[in-house]
PDB file of C-alpha atoms in Angstrom:
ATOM      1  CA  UNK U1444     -14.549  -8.208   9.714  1.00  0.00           C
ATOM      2  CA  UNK U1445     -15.654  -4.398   8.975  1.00  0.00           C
ATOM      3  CA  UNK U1446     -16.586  -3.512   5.709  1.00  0.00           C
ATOM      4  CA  UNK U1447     -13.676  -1.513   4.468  1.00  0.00           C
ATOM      5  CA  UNK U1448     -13.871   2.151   2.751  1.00  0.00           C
ATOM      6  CA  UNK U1449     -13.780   2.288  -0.839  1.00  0.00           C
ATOM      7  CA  UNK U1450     -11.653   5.363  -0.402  1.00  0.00           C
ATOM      8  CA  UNK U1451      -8.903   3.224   1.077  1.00  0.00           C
ATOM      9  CA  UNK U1452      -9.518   0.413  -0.828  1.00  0.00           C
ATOM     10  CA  UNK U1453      -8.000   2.931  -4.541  1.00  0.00           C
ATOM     11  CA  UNK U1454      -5.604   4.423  -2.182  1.00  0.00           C
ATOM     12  CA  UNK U1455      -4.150   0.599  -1.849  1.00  0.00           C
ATOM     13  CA  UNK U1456      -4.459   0.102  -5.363  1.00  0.00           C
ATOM     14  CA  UNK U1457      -2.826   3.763  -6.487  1.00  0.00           C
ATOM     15  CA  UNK U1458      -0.087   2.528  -4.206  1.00  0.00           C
ATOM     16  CA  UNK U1459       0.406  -1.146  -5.448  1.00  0.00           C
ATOM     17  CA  UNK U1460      -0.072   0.325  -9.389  1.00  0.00           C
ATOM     18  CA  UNK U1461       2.639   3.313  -8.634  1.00  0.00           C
ATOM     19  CA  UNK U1462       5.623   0.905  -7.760  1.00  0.00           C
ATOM     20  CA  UNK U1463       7.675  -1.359  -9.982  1.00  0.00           C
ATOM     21  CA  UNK U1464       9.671  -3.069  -6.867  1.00  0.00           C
ATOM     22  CA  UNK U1465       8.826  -2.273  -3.320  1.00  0.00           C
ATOM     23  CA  UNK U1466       6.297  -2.625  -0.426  1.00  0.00           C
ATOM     24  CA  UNK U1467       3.082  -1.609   0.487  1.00  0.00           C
ATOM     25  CA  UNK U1468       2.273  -2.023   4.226  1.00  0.00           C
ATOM     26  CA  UNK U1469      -0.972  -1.388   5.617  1.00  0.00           C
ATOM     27  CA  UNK U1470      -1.659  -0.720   9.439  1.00  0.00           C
ATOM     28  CA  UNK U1471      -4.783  -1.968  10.765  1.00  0.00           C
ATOM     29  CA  UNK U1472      -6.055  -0.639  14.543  1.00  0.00           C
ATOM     30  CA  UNK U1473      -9.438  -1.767  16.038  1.00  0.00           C
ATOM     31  CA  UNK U1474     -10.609  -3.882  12.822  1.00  0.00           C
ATOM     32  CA  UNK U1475     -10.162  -0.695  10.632  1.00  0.00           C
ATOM     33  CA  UNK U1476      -7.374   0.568   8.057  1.00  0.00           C
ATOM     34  CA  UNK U1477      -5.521   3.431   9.561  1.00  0.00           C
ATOM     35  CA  UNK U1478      -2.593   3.859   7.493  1.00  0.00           C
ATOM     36  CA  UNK U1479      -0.607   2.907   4.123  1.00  0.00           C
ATOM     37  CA  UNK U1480       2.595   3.115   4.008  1.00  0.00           C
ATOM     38  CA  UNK U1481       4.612   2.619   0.660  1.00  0.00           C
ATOM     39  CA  UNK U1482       8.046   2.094   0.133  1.00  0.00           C
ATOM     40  CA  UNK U1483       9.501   1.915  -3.436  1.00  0.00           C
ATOM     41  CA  UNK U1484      13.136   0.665  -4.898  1.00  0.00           C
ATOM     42  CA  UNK U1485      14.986   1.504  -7.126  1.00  0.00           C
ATOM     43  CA  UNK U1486      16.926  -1.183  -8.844  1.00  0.00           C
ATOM     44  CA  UNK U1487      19.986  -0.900 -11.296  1.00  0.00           C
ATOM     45  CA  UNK U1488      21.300  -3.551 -13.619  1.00  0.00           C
ATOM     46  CA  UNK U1489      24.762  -4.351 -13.720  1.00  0.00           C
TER      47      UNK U1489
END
């Protein structure tokens, strides 16, 4: 395993930290992190 970036490693955490319900996907090419994708919902009670 590579060591990872630090760089990407907050940009992960920013991502996880900014969503209350959702997904954080991360795309991994030739043993390195080259994307983070974030996807966030939005949830109303009834």
């Amino acid at each position: 395993m590579a060591q990872t970036d630090p760089i990407k490693i907050d940009e992960i955490e920013k991502k996880i930290n900014s969503i209350k319900y959702g997904t954080v996907l991360i795309t991994i090419h030739n043993d390195q992190i080259t994307q983070i994708d974030a996807t966030e919902k939005t949830r109303f009670t009834r």
